[in-house]
């Protein structure tokens, strides 16, 4: 493949993938017997089981909270659909060896949540003038009347705004609230090219896609320069809760009828440091996805997945980004810091700022706790709190490099010494070494005279520091979301281990009244997590 085509949105997909696509497009027999398809509901073949592994898990507790918040207590009237919490279980995240970075979450959304999401998309967002459809290019859209209730009185308007935080003004009624036999016509922008379009035809056959947030220019394959409309906040919150490394800013809702296909294409139109989420609703579909492995022959790796309603996919950052040495925060990371700074409730009581000496944690501390810095605090870099693996992205910069970069910043590097980033001996990416330095970090923190201390560190290391292994498989290498905060206290003044206990307020905020794991359960989960992280290459016992 010509190098100039690697990011050319107009270049044709590889010939072999086009042949695979054509084969499934023309196929008429049942898919149940096709053992080449990765089908989680049917069950994986022995060959597929060797290539598919679990790389993460989203707990039932987290999902229950997210779905209940999204649905705001509403339950579909259909008797076949129970409340979301009744159908929720832990969601496992799968990855195929052929496409590292493509995560598949079968049966992620229960039926009640799917229906509520469809209600938002088709009844609310489709009739929101800020979002566009494929029909907008050629027709003048007549929107349904505005809901009348908010105009009854000023207090009603305010009540409407409070109950509809996504909408800054009273919303239009749903297109589906109009009579199917309505004589409403959409007039063409160019009558010489198009005939008037009826409401029924618009909804039943002409509507192919809806865009939310940033409106993509499909003709020129670019995003316009103007400020995009707001992405629906409730849907964005739902997605952020399930995929915290991604910030929802733009989406396309593709509308299909049975037998429809989406043409094979190349997703190379934009550069992004976020993942891409896809959610399937309604009929089953066949998802063909592949990538070119650069080399002498430009090998094509691909898989064919059967998607069912409620399944989700997440194409995250390529593992190639792990080769970036001590990277800084991305734009998404900086925005997450701003959000955390705005939502953190204890700025006034903070007495000490501590951070891992990796650049992204230092800058997270500086950006998030700017109020504290302005009061005269410095960020103390604590090398014992560095990340656990020896991947380049988890390996800190040399001391002289850090000193030069932090020379004009309120950062105290006095505890950082040459060799702190060697990943050898004390700093080795092995459980025994990490547990030892986690204990040293706890004892150092406990010996400090300050009572309210902020520690900015890494998700993997936090399991060692807190000795809490619950949810350790939620994400890759950790159970902590980006910029998540929890609060802890030391258990006993005479405890040489300086053990920590999560405060009841912190635990209830994220786990509700879920029962704590016993010490035996924690040890069993710790052992299982160590094995998983060793298999994934994050920690290796041989590197002590």
PDB file of C-alpha atoms in Angstrom, residues 199-305:
ATOM      1  CA  UNK A 199     -43.162  13.043   6.720  1.00  0.00           C
ATOM      2  CA  UNK A 200     -43.863   9.330   6.318  1.00  0.00           C
ATOM      3  CA  UNK A 201     -41.213   8.913   3.638  1.00  0.00           C
ATOM      4  CA  UNK A 202     -38.740  10.978   5.677  1.00  0.00           C
ATOM      5  CA  UNK A 203     -39.084   8.696   8.696  1.00  0.00           C
ATOM      6  CA  UNK A 204     -39.500   5.369   6.918  1.00  0.00           C
ATOM      7  CA  UNK A 205     -36.946   5.463   4.117  1.00  0.00           C
ATOM      8  CA  UNK A 206     -35.071   8.721   3.558  1.00  0.00           C
ATOM      9  CA  UNK A 207     -33.610   9.244   7.039  1.00  0.00           C
ATOM     10  CA  UNK A 208     -30.180   7.578   6.991  1.00  0.00           C
ATOM     11  CA  UNK A 209     -28.190   9.332   9.669  1.00  0.00           C
ATOM     12  CA  UNK A 210     -28.286  11.985  12.380  1.00  0.00           C
ATOM     13  CA  UNK A 211     -25.252  13.852  13.672  1.00  0.00           C
ATOM     14  CA  UNK A 212     -24.845  14.925  17.291  1.00  0.00           C
ATOM     15  CA  UNK A 213     -22.375  17.561  18.421  1.00  0.00           C
ATOM     16  CA  UNK A 214     -19.764  18.439  15.793  1.00  0.00           C
ATOM     17  CA  UNK A 215     -21.262  18.261  12.308  1.00  0.00           C
ATOM     18  CA  UNK A 216     -18.931  16.409   9.973  1.00  0.00           C
ATOM     19  CA  UNK A 217     -18.688  17.495   6.350  1.00  0.00           C
ATOM     20  CA  UNK A 218     -19.044  14.129   4.636  1.00  0.00           C
ATOM     21  CA  UNK A 219     -18.396  15.544   1.175  1.00  0.00           C
ATOM     22  CA  UNK A 220     -15.073  17.162   2.014  1.00  0.00           C
ATOM     23  CA  UNK A 221     -14.343  14.812   4.943  1.00  0.00           C
ATOM     24  CA  UNK A 222     -13.498  17.591   7.394  1.00  0.00           C
ATOM     25  CA  UNK A 223     -15.015  19.211  10.464  1.00  0.00           C
ATOM     26  CA  UNK A 224     -16.151  22.822   9.935  1.00  0.00           C
ATOM     27  CA  UNK A 225     -14.264  25.606  11.685  1.00  0.00           C
ATOM     28  CA  UNK A 226     -17.275  27.053  13.503  1.00  0.00           C
ATOM     29  CA  UNK A 227     -18.090  26.163  17.101  1.00  0.00           C
ATOM     30  CA  UNK A 228     -20.054  22.867  17.121  1.00  0.00           C
ATOM     31  CA  UNK A 229     -23.402  22.447  18.887  1.00  0.00           C
ATOM     32  CA  UNK A 230     -23.380  20.881  22.333  1.00  0.00           C
ATOM     33  CA  UNK A 231     -23.345  17.113  22.552  1.00  0.00           C
ATOM     34  CA  UNK A 232     -26.337  15.736  24.534  1.00  0.00           C
ATOM     35  CA  UNK A 233     -25.118  15.905  28.126  1.00  0.00           C
ATOM     36  CA  UNK A 234     -26.976  12.870  29.456  1.00  0.00           C
ATOM     37  CA  UNK A 235     -25.626  10.617  26.703  1.00  0.00           C
ATOM     38  CA  UNK A 236     -22.127  12.083  27.161  1.00  0.00           C
ATOM     39  CA  UNK A 237     -22.261  11.305  30.893  1.00  0.00           C
ATOM     40  CA  UNK A 238     -23.379   7.746  30.195  1.00  0.00           C
ATOM     41  CA  UNK A 239     -20.508   7.198  27.743  1.00  0.00           C
ATOM     42  CA  UNK A 240     -17.940   8.839  30.029  1.00  0.00           C
ATOM     43  CA  UNK A 241     -18.961   6.560  32.870  1.00  0.00           C
ATOM     44  CA  UNK A 242     -18.427   3.459  30.748  1.00  0.00           C
ATOM     45  CA  UNK A 243     -15.421   4.740  28.765  1.00  0.00           C
ATOM     46  CA  UNK A 244     -13.635   7.322  30.954  1.00  0.00           C
ATOM     47  CA  UNK A 245     -10.712   7.737  28.544  1.00  0.00           C
ATOM     48  CA  UNK A 246     -13.061   9.152  25.917  1.00  0.00           C
ATOM     49  CA  UNK A 247     -14.894  12.492  25.853  1.00  0.00           C
ATOM     50  CA  UNK A 248     -18.023  12.486  23.681  1.00  0.00           C
ATOM     51  CA  UNK A 249     -18.004  15.520  21.376  1.00  0.00           C
ATOM     52  CA  UNK A 250     -19.399  14.242  18.091  1.00  0.00           C
ATOM     53  CA  UNK A 251     -21.422  11.244  16.978  1.00  0.00           C
ATOM     54  CA  UNK A 252     -23.300   9.869  14.020  1.00  0.00           C
ATOM     55  CA  UNK A 253     -26.466   7.832  14.508  1.00  0.00           C
ATOM     56  CA  UNK A 254     -26.750   5.529  11.502  1.00  0.00           C
ATOM     57  CA  UNK A 255     -30.311   4.372  10.757  1.00  0.00           C
ATOM     58  CA  UNK A 256     -30.750   1.000   9.042  1.00  0.00           C
ATOM     59  CA  UNK A 257     -33.532  -1.285   7.894  1.00  0.00           C
ATOM     60  CA  UNK A 258     -32.971  -5.067   7.547  1.00  0.00           C
ATOM     61  CA  UNK A 259     -30.642  -5.782   4.642  1.00  0.00           C
ATOM     62  CA  UNK A 260     -28.989  -2.348   4.669  1.00  0.00           C
ATOM     63  CA  UNK A 261     -25.210  -2.065   4.639  1.00  0.00           C
ATOM     64  CA  UNK A 262     -22.641   0.589   5.405  1.00  0.00           C
ATOM     65  CA  UNK A 263     -20.064   0.727   2.655  1.00  0.00           C
ATOM     66  CA  UNK A 264     -16.542  -0.370   3.485  1.00  0.00           C
ATOM     67  CA  UNK A 265     -14.482   2.707   4.328  1.00  0.00           C
ATOM     68  CA  UNK A 266     -11.313   3.898   6.031  1.00  0.00           C
ATOM     69  CA  UNK A 267     -11.562   5.814   9.330  1.00  0.00           C
ATOM     70  CA  UNK A 268      -8.555   8.066   8.827  1.00  0.00           C
ATOM     71  CA  UNK A 269     -10.207  11.467   8.430  1.00  0.00           C
ATOM     72  CA  UNK A 270      -9.065  12.927  11.730  1.00  0.00           C
ATOM     73  CA  UNK A 271      -6.311  12.743  14.315  1.00  0.00           C
ATOM     74  CA  UNK A 272      -7.525  12.153  17.844  1.00  0.00           C
ATOM     75  CA  UNK A 273      -6.057  11.185  21.205  1.00  0.00           C
ATOM     76  CA  UNK A 274      -9.384   9.699  22.283  1.00  0.00           C
ATOM     77  CA  UNK A 275     -11.034   6.385  21.564  1.00  0.00           C
ATOM     78  CA  UNK A 276     -14.051   5.819  19.355  1.00  0.00           C
ATOM     79  CA  UNK A 277     -17.170   4.209  20.836  1.00  0.00           C
ATOM     80  CA  UNK A 278     -19.830   2.365  18.839  1.00  0.00           C
ATOM     81  CA  UNK A 279     -23.111   1.031  20.227  1.00  0.00           C
ATOM     82  CA  UNK A 280     -25.440  -1.344  18.391  1.00  0.00           C
ATOM     83  CA  UNK A 281     -29.217  -1.038  18.840  1.00  0.00           C
ATOM     84  CA  UNK A 282     -31.862  -3.141  17.127  1.00  0.00           C
ATOM     85  CA  UNK A 283     -31.124  -5.783  14.499  1.00  0.00           C
ATOM     86  CA  UNK A 284     -28.035  -7.988  14.459  1.00  0.00           C
ATOM     87  CA  UNK A 285     -25.206  -6.808  12.234  1.00  0.00           C
ATOM     88  CA  UNK A 286     -21.921  -8.047  10.828  1.00  0.00           C
ATOM     89  CA  UNK A 287     -18.947  -5.829  11.693  1.00  0.00           C
ATOM     90  CA  UNK A 288     -15.866  -6.253   9.497  1.00  0.00           C
ATOM     91  CA  UNK A 289     -12.826  -4.412  10.843  1.00  0.00           C
ATOM     92  CA  UNK A 290      -9.169  -4.622   9.914  1.00  0.00           C
ATOM     93  CA  UNK A 291      -5.920  -2.756   9.697  1.00  0.00           C
ATOM     94  CA  UNK A 292      -2.754  -2.779   7.656  1.00  0.00           C
ATOM     95  CA  UNK A 293       0.380  -3.965   9.435  1.00  0.00           C
ATOM     96  CA  UNK A 294       3.178  -1.946   7.914  1.00  0.00           C
ATOM     97  CA  UNK A 295       6.043  -3.997   6.560  1.00  0.00           C
ATOM     98  CA  UNK A 296       7.442  -5.547   3.423  1.00  0.00           C
ATOM     99  CA  UNK A 297       4.084  -7.066   2.480  1.00  0.00           C
ATOM    100  CA  UNK A 298       1.651  -4.711   4.282  1.00  0.00           C
ATOM    101  CA  UNK A 299      -0.191  -7.628   5.900  1.00  0.00           C
ATOM    102  CA  UNK A 300      -3.937  -7.158   6.448  1.00  0.00           C
ATOM    103  CA  UNK A 301      -5.278  -8.258   9.830  1.00  0.00           C
ATOM    104  CA  UNK A 302      -9.039  -8.337  10.283  1.00  0.00           C
ATOM    105  CA  UNK A 303     -11.876  -9.968  12.200  1.00  0.00           C
ATOM    106  CA  UNK A 304     -15.592 -10.397  11.520  1.00  0.00           C
ATOM    107  CA  UNK A 305     -17.830  -9.870  14.558  1.00  0.00           C
TER     108      UNK A 305
END
